[in-house]
Short mmCIF file of C-alpha atoms in Angstrom, two decimals:
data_model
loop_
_atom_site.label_atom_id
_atom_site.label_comp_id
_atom_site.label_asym_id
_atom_site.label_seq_id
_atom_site.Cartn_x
_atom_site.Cartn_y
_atom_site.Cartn_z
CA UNK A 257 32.09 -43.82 3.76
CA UNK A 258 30.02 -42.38 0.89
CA UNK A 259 27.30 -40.90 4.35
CA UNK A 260 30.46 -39.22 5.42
CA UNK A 261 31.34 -37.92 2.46
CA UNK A 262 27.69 -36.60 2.39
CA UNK A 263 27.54 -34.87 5.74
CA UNK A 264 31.31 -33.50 4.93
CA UNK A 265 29.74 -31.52 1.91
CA UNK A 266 26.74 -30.39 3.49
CA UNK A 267 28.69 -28.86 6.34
CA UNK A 268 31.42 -27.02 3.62
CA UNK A 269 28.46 -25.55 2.11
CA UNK A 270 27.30 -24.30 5.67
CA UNK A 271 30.88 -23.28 6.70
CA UNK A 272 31.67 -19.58 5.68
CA UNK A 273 35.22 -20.49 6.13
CA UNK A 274 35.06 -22.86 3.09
CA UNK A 275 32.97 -20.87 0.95
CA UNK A 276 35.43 -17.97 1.50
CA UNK A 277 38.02 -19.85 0.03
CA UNK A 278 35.97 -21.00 -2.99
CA UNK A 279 35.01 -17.76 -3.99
CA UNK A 280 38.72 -16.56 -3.74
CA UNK A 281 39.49 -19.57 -5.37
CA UNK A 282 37.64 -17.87 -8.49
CA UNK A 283 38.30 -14.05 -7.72
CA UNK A 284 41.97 -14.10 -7.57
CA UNK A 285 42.93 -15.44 -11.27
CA UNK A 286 40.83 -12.50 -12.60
CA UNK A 287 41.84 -10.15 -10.05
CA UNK A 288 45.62 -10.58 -10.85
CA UNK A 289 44.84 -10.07 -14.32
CA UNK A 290 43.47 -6.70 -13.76
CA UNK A 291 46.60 -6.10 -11.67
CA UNK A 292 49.12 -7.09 -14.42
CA UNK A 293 50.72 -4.36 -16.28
CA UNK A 294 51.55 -6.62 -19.54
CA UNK A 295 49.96 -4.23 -21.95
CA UNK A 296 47.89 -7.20 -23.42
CA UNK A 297 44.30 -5.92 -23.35
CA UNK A 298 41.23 -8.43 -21.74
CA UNK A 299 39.57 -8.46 -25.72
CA UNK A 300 42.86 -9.88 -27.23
CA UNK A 301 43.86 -12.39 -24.50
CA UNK A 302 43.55 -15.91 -25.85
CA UNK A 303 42.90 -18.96 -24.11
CA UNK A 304 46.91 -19.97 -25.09
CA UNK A 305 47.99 -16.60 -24.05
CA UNK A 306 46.41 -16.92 -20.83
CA UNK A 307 48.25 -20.51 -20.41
CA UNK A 308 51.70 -19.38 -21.27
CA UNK A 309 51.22 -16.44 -19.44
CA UNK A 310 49.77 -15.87 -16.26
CA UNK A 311 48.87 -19.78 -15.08
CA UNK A 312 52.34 -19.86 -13.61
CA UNK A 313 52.12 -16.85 -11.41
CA UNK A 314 48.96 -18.67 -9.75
CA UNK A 315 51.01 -21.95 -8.71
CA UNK A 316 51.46 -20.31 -5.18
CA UNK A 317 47.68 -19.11 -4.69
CA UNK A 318 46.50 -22.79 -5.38
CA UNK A 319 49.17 -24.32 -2.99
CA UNK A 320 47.50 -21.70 -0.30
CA UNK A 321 43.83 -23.08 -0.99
CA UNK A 322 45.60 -26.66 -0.96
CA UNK A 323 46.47 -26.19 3.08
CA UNK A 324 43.50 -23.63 3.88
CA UNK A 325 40.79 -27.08 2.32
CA UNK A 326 42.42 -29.86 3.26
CA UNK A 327 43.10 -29.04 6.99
CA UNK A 328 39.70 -27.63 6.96
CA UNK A 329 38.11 -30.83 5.64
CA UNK A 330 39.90 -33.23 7.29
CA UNK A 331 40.98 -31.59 10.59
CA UNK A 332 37.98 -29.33 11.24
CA UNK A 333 36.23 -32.18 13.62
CA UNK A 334 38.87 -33.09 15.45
CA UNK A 335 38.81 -29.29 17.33
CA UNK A 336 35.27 -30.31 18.68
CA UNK A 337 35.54 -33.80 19.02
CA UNK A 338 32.77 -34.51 17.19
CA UNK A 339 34.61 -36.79 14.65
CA UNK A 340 34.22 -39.23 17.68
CA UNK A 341 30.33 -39.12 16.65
CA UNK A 342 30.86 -40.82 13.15
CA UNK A 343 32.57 -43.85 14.99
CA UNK A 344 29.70 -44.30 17.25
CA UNK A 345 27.22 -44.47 14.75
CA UNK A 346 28.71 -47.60 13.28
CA UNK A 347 31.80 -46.12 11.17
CA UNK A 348 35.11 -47.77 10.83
CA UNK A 349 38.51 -45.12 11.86
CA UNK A 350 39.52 -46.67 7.85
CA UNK A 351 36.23 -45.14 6.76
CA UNK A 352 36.56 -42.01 8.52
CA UNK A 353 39.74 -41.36 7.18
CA UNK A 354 39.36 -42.18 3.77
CA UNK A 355 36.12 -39.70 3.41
CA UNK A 356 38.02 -37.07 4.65
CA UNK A 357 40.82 -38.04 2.23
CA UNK A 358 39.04 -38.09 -0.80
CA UNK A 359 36.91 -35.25 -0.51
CA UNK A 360 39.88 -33.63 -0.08
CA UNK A 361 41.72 -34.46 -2.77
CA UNK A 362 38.43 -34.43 -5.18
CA UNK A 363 37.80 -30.56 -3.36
CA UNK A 364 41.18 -29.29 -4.41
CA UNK A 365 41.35 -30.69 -7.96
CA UNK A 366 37.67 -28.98 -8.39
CA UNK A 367 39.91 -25.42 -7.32
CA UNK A 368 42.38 -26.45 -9.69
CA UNK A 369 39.79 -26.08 -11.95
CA UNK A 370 38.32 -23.02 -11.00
CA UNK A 371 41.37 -21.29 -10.52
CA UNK A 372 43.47 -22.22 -13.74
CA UNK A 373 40.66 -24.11 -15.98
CA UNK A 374 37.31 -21.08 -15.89
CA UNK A 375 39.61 -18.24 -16.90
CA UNK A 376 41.31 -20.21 -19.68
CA UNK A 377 37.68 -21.67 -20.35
CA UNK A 378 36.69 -18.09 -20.69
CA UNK A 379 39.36 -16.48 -22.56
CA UNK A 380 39.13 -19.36 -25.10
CA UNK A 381 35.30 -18.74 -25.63
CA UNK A 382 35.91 -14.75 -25.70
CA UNK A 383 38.71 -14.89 -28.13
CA UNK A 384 39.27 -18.49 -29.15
CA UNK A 385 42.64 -20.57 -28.04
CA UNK A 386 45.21 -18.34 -30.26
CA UNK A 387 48.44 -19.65 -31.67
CA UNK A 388 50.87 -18.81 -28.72
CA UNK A 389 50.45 -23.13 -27.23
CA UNK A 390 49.63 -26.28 -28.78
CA UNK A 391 46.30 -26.85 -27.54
CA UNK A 392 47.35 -30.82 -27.27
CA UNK A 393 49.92 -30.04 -24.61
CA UNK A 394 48.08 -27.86 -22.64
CA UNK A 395 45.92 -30.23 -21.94
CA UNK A 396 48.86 -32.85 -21.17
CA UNK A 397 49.79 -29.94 -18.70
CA UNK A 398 46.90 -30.02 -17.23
CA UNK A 399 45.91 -33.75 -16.98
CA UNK A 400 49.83 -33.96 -15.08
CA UNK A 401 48.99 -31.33 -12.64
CA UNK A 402 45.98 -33.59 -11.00
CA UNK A 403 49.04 -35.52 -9.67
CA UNK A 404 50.87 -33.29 -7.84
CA UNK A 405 47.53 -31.63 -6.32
CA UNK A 406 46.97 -35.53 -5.20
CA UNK A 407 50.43 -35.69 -3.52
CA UNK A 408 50.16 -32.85 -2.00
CA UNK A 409 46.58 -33.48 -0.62
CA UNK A 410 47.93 -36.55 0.49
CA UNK A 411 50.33 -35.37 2.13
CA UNK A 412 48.40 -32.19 4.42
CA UNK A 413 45.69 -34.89 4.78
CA UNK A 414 48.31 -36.70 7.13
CA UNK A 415 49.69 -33.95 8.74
CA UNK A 416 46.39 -33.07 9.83
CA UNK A 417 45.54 -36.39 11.11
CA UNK A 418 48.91 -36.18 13.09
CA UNK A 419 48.45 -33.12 15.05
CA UNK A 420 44.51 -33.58 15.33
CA UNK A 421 43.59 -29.63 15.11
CA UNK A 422 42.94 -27.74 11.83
CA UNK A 423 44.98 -24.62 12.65
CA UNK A 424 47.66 -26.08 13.56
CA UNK A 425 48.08 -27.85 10.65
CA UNK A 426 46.97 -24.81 8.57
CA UNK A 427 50.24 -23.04 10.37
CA UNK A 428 52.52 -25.69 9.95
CA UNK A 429 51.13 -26.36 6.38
CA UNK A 430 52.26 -22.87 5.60
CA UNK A 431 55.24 -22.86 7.16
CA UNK A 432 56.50 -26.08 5.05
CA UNK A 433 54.97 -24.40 1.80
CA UNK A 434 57.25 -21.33 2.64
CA UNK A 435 60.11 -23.73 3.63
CA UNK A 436 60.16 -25.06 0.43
CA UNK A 437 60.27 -22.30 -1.24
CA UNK A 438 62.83 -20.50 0.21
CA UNK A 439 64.80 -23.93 -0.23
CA UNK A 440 64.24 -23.77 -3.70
CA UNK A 441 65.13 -20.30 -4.36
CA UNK A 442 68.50 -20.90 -2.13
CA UNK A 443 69.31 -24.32 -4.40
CA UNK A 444 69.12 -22.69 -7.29
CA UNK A 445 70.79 -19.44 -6.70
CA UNK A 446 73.84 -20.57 -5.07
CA UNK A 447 74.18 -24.26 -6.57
CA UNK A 448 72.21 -23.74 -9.98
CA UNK A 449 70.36 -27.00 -9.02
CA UNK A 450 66.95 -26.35 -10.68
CA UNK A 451 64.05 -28.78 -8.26
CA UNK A 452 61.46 -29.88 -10.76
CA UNK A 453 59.61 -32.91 -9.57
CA UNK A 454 61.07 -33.17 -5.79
CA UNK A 455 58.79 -30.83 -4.23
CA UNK A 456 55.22 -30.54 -5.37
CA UNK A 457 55.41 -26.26 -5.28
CA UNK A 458 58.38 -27.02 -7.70
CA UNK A 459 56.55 -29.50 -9.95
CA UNK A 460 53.49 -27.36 -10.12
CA UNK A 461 55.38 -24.40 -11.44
CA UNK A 462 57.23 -26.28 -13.97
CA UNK A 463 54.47 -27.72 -15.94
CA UNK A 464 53.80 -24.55 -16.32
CA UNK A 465 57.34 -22.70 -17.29
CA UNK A 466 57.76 -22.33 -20.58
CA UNK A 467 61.07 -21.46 -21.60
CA UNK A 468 61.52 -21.44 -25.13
CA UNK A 469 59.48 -19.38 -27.53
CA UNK A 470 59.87 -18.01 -30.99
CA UNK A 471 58.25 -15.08 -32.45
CA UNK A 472 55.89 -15.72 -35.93
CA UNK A 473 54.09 -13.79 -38.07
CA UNK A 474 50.30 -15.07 -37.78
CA UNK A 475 47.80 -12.63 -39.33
CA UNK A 476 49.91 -9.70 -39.28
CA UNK A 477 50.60 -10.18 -35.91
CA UNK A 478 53.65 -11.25 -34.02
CA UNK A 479 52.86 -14.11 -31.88
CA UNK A 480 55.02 -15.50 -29.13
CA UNK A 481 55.00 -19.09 -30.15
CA UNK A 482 56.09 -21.32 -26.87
CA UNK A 483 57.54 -24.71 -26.88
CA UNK A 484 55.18 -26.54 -25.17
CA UNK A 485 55.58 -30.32 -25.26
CA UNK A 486 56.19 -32.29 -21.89
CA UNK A 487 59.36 -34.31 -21.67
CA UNK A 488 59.32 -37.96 -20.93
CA UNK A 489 61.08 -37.03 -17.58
CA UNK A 490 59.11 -34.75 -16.18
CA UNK A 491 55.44 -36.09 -16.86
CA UNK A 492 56.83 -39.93 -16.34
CA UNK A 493 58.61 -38.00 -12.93
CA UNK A 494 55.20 -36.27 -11.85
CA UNK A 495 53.29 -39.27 -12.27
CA UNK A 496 55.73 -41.68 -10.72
CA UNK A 497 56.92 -39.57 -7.35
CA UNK A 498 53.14 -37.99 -7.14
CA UNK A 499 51.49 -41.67 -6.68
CA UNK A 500 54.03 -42.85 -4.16
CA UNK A 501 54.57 -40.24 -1.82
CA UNK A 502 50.70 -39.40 -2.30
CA UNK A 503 50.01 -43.20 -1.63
CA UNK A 504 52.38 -43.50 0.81
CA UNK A 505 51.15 -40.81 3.35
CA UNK A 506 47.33 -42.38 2.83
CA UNK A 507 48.99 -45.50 4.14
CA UNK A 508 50.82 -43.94 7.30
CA UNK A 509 47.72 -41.41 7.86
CA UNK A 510 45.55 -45.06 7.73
CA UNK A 511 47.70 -46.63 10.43
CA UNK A 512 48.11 -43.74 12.46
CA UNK A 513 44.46 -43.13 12.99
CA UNK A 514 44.09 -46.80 13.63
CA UNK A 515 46.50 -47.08 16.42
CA UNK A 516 45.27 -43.76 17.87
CA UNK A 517 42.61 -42.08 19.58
CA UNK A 518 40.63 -39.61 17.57
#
């Protein structure tokens, strides 16, 4: 598996497709930061500031790299049938699989990173982590994330495995993102039923919605203190649903590709 693995990551780094993404991956948080009309100027922002603010708004952008990697990765053979190659050279279908499934997964928390940890990273070193979020929860925030991005992963991993051709599962991967969305927005405008941990769009965004604040006085200033701490609920829900729904797709995706051809 871990020769796979290898060969996988060679060819991203040879595939402008992939390194597209990557570089988007880091280019868009800063880009829509330039493009936000906020007032708050680049030499004030804070590393809290830039949590409370603007991670949110990026939820969507990181679901997109989600589908564009992960049907890339794990799809991308299957157009030329050369995945066929790694099970004549001795591979198990289990081993093929699970390479493709992990690099996946280990590939979009890596974007995570870039996307929502660099600029924060950045921001912090710049202007230090500001008074506007407890440091403590932010991390908590961000530790509970890695789940849904494994759920997720999990789950386009399988789909892609299904229909055995990287842009069609890129198109239907999109199509349920937007699905899901729209469902969302409808649930919640007509029924006021808020989604938090049902769908993994939904999830992402709320570990990131902050909804309470209060204003203080720090050094002159007034600061936009948010409440910050994670409910039992939602972290024990993200955790909980993440793992089996993530877990259980591996499991179909592993059976699948053992009763089929690839």
């Amino acid at each position: 598996m871990w020769n796979i693995m290898k060969a996988l990551g060679y060819q991203i780094k040879r595939d402008n497709y992939s390194i597209i993404v990557l570089i988007l991956a880091v280019f868009i948080p800063f880009m829509s930061l330039f493009l936000n009309d906020s007032g708050v100027k680049l030499s004030e922002m804070t590393g809290s500031m830039y949590v409370s603010g603007y991670v949110r708004n990026l939820t969507a952008f990181l679901l997109i790299e989600i589908v564009l990697l992960t049907t890339r990765i794990t799809g991308w053979d299957y157009n030329d049938k050369t995945i066929n190659y790694e099970i004549m050279t001795g591979h198990s279908k289990k081993e093929v699989f699970g390479a493709r499934a992990i690099l996946s997964i280990f590939t979009n928390i890596l974007v995570f990173g870039m996307m929502m940890g660099l600029p924060m990273l950045v921001f912090t070193i710049m202007n230090g982590w500001g008074k506007s979020l407890s440091l403590k929860n932010a991390i908590i925030r961000y530790s509970l994330m890695i789940f849904p991005i494994f759920r997720i992963t999990c789950i386009f991993v399988l789909l892609t495995v299904i229909v055995a051709n990287c842009y069609i599962a890129l198109v239907i991967g999109y199509a349920l993102f937007e699905v899901t969305m729209i469902l969302a927005m409808i649930m919640k405008e007509i029924l006021d039923q808020t989604f938090t941990v049902q769908f993994a769009v939904t999830n992402m965004e709320k570990m990131f919605s902050f909804s309470g604040y209060k204003t203080q006085n720090i050094d002159g200033k007034d600061v936009m203190v948010f409440e910050s701490a994670v409910s039992g609920s939602l972290a024990g829900g993200t955790i909980i649903v993440s793992l089996i729904l993530g877990i259980a797709a591996l499991t179909i995706g592993n059976i699948y590709i053992h009763h089929h051809d690839l």
